[in-house]
Tab-separated table of C-alpha atoms in Angstrom:
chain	number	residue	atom	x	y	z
G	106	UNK	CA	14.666	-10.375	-16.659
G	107	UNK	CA	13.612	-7.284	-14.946
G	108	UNK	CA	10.009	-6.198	-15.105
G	109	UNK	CA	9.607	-2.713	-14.749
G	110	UNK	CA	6.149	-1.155	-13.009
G	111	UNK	CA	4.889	1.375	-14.868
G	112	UNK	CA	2.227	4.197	-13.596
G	113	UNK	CA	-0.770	5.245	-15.603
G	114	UNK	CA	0.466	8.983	-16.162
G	115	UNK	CA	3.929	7.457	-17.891
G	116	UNK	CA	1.565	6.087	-20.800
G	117	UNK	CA	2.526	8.494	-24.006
G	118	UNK	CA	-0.073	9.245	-26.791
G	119	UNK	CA	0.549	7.188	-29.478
G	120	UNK	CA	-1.094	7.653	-33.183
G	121	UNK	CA	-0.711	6.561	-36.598
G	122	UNK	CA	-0.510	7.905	-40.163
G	123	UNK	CA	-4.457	8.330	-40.341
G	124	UNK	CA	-5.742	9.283	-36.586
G	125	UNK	CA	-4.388	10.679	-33.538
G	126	UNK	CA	-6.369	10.845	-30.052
G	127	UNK	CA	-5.900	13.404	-27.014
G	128	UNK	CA	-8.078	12.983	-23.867
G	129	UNK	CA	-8.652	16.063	-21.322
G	130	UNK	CA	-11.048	16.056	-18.247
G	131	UNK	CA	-12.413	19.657	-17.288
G	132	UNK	CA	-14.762	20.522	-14.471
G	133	UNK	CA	-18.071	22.963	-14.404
G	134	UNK	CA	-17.359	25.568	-11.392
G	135	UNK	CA	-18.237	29.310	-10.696
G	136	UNK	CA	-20.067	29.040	-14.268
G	137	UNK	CA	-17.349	27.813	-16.595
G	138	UNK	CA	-15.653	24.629	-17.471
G	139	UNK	CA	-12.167	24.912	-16.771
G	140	UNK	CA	-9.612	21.993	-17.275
G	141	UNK	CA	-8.081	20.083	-14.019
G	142	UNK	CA	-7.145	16.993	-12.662
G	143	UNK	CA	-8.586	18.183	-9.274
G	144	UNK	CA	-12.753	17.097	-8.474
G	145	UNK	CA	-14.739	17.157	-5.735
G	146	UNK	CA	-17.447	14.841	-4.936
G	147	UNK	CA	-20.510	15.919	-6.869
G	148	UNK	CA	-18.899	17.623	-9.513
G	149	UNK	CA	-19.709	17.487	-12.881
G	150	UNK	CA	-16.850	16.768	-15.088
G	151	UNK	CA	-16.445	16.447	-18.807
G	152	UNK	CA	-14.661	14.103	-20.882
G	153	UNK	CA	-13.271	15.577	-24.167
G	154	UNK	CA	-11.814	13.788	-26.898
G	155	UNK	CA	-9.833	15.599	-29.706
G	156	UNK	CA	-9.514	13.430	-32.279
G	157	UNK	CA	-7.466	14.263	-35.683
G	158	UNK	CA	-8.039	12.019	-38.667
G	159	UNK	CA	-5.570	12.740	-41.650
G	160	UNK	CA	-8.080	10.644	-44.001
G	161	UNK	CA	-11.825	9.761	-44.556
G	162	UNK	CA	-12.224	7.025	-42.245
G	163	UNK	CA	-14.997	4.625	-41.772
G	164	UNK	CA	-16.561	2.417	-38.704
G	165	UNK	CA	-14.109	3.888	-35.693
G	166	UNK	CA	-14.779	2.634	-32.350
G	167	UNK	CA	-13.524	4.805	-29.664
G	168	UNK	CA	-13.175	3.125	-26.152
G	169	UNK	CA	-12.619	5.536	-23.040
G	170	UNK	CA	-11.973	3.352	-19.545
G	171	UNK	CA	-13.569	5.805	-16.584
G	172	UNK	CA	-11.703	6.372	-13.791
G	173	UNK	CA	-12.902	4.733	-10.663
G	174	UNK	CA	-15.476	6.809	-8.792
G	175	UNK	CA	-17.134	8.314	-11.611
G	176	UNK	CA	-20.480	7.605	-12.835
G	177	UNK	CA	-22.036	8.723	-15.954
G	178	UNK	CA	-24.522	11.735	-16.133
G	179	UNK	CA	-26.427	10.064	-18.747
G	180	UNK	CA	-26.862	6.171	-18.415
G	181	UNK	CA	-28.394	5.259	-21.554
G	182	UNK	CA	-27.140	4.951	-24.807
G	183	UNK	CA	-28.057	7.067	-27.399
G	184	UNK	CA	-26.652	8.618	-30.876
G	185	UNK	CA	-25.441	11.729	-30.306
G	186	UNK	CA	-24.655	15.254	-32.731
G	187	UNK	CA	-21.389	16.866	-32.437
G	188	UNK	CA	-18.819	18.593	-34.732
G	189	UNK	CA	-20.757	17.918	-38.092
G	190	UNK	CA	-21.191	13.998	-37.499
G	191	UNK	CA	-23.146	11.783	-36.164
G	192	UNK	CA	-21.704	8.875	-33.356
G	193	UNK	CA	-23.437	6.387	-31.086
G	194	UNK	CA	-22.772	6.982	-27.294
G	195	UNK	CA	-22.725	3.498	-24.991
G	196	UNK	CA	-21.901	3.841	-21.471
G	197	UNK	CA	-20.660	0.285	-19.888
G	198	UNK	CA	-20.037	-1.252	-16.696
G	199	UNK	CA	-16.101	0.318	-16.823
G	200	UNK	CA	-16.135	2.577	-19.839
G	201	UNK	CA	-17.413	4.774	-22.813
G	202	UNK	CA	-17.814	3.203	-26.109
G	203	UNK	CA	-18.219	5.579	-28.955
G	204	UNK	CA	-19.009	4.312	-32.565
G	205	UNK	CA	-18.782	6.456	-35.633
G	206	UNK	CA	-19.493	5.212	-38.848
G	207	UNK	CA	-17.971	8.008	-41.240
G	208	UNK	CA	-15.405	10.272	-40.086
G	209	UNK	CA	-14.234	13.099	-42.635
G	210	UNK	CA	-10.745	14.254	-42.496
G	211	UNK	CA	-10.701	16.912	-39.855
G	212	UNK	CA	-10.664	17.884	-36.336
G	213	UNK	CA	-13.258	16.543	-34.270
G	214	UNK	CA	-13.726	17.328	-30.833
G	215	UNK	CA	-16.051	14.795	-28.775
G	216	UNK	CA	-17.337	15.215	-24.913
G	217	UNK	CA	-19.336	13.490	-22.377
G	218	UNK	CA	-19.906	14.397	-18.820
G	219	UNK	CA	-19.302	12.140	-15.555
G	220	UNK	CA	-20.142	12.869	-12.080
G	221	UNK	CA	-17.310	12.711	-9.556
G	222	UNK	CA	-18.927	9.927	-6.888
G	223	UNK	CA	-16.303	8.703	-4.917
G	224	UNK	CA	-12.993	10.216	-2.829
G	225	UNK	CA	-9.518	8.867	-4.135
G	226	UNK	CA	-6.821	9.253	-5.949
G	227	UNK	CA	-7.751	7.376	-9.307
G	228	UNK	CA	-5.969	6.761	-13.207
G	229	UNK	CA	-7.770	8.188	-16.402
G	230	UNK	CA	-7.234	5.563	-18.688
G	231	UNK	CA	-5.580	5.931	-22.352
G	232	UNK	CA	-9.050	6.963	-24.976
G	233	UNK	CA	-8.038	4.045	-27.792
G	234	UNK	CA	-9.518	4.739	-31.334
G	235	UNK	CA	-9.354	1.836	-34.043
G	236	UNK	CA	-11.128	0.887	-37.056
G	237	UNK	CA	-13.189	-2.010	-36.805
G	238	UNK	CA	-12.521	-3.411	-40.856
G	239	UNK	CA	-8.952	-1.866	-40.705
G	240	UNK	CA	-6.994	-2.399	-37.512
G	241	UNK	CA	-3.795	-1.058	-38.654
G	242	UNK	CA	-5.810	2.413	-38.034
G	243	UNK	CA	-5.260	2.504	-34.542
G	244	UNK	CA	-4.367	5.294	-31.723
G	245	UNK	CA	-4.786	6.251	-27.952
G	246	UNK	CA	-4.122	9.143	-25.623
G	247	UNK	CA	-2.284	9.446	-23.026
G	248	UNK	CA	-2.836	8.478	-19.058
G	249	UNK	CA	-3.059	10.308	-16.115
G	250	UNK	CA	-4.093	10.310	-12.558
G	251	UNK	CA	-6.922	12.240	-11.276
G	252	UNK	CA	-7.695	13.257	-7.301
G	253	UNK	CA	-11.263	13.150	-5.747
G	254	UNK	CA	-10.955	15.119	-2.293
G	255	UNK	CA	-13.663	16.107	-0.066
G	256	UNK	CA	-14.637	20.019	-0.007
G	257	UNK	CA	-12.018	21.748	2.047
């Protein structure tokens, strides 16, 4: 048997029948937030989700790993507003949990910013949605790898 490594950016997005997921990073320079996989140290980055549910669907838990060398702009958890619903934002140790209690059919699209803290060339973890009473409903984006690189 032959195991075959596999690198964060070969990890497809993957939905079901009822939700799909897409993760993009963008970053805040000369007055705009443009989207990149290129930060500097100090930068203030945003974390979108885009996630597209094709029914009503109740008590979703959305869990984003952060890439190494990133650190929250907001450290405490806190419900949050966005795109006509309400969610509950929780930062932890590795990640961002978001829970959402109703979700209407629709496009949603869900951010929260980071600080770049660290140098080095890092992976963006998969975004992974699922329904906490029906885990059939299930999804995550896809992976990538992100750079950190001092100011040139």
């Amino acid at each position: 048997i032959t195991l075959e490594r596999r690198a964060m950016q070969d990890v497809a997005a993957v939905g079901c029948a009822e939700a799909t997921i897409a993760k993009s990073m963008k970053v805040f320079r000369n007055g705009q937030w443009a989207e990149t996989t290129e930060f500097h140290p100090g930068d203030r980055v945003r974390v979108t989700l885009t996630v597209t549910a094709d029914d009503d669907l109740d008590y979703l838990v959305i869990t984003d790993p952060r890439p190494a060398g990133f650190e929250p702009a907001s450290q405490l958890p806190e419900p949050v507003w966005s795109e006509g619903t309400c969610f509950y934002r929780e930062n932890r140790d590795s990640s961002t949990n978001l829970y959402i209690n109703r979700l209407r059919r629709g496009s949603y699209i869900l951010s929260y910013e980071l600080y770049a803290a660290q140098t080095g060339v890092f992976t963006s973890g998969a975004a992974q949605l699922q329904s906490q009473y029906n885990p059939i409903v299930a999804a995550h984006s896809s992976g990538s790898v992100i750079t950190v690189s001092s100011h040139e």
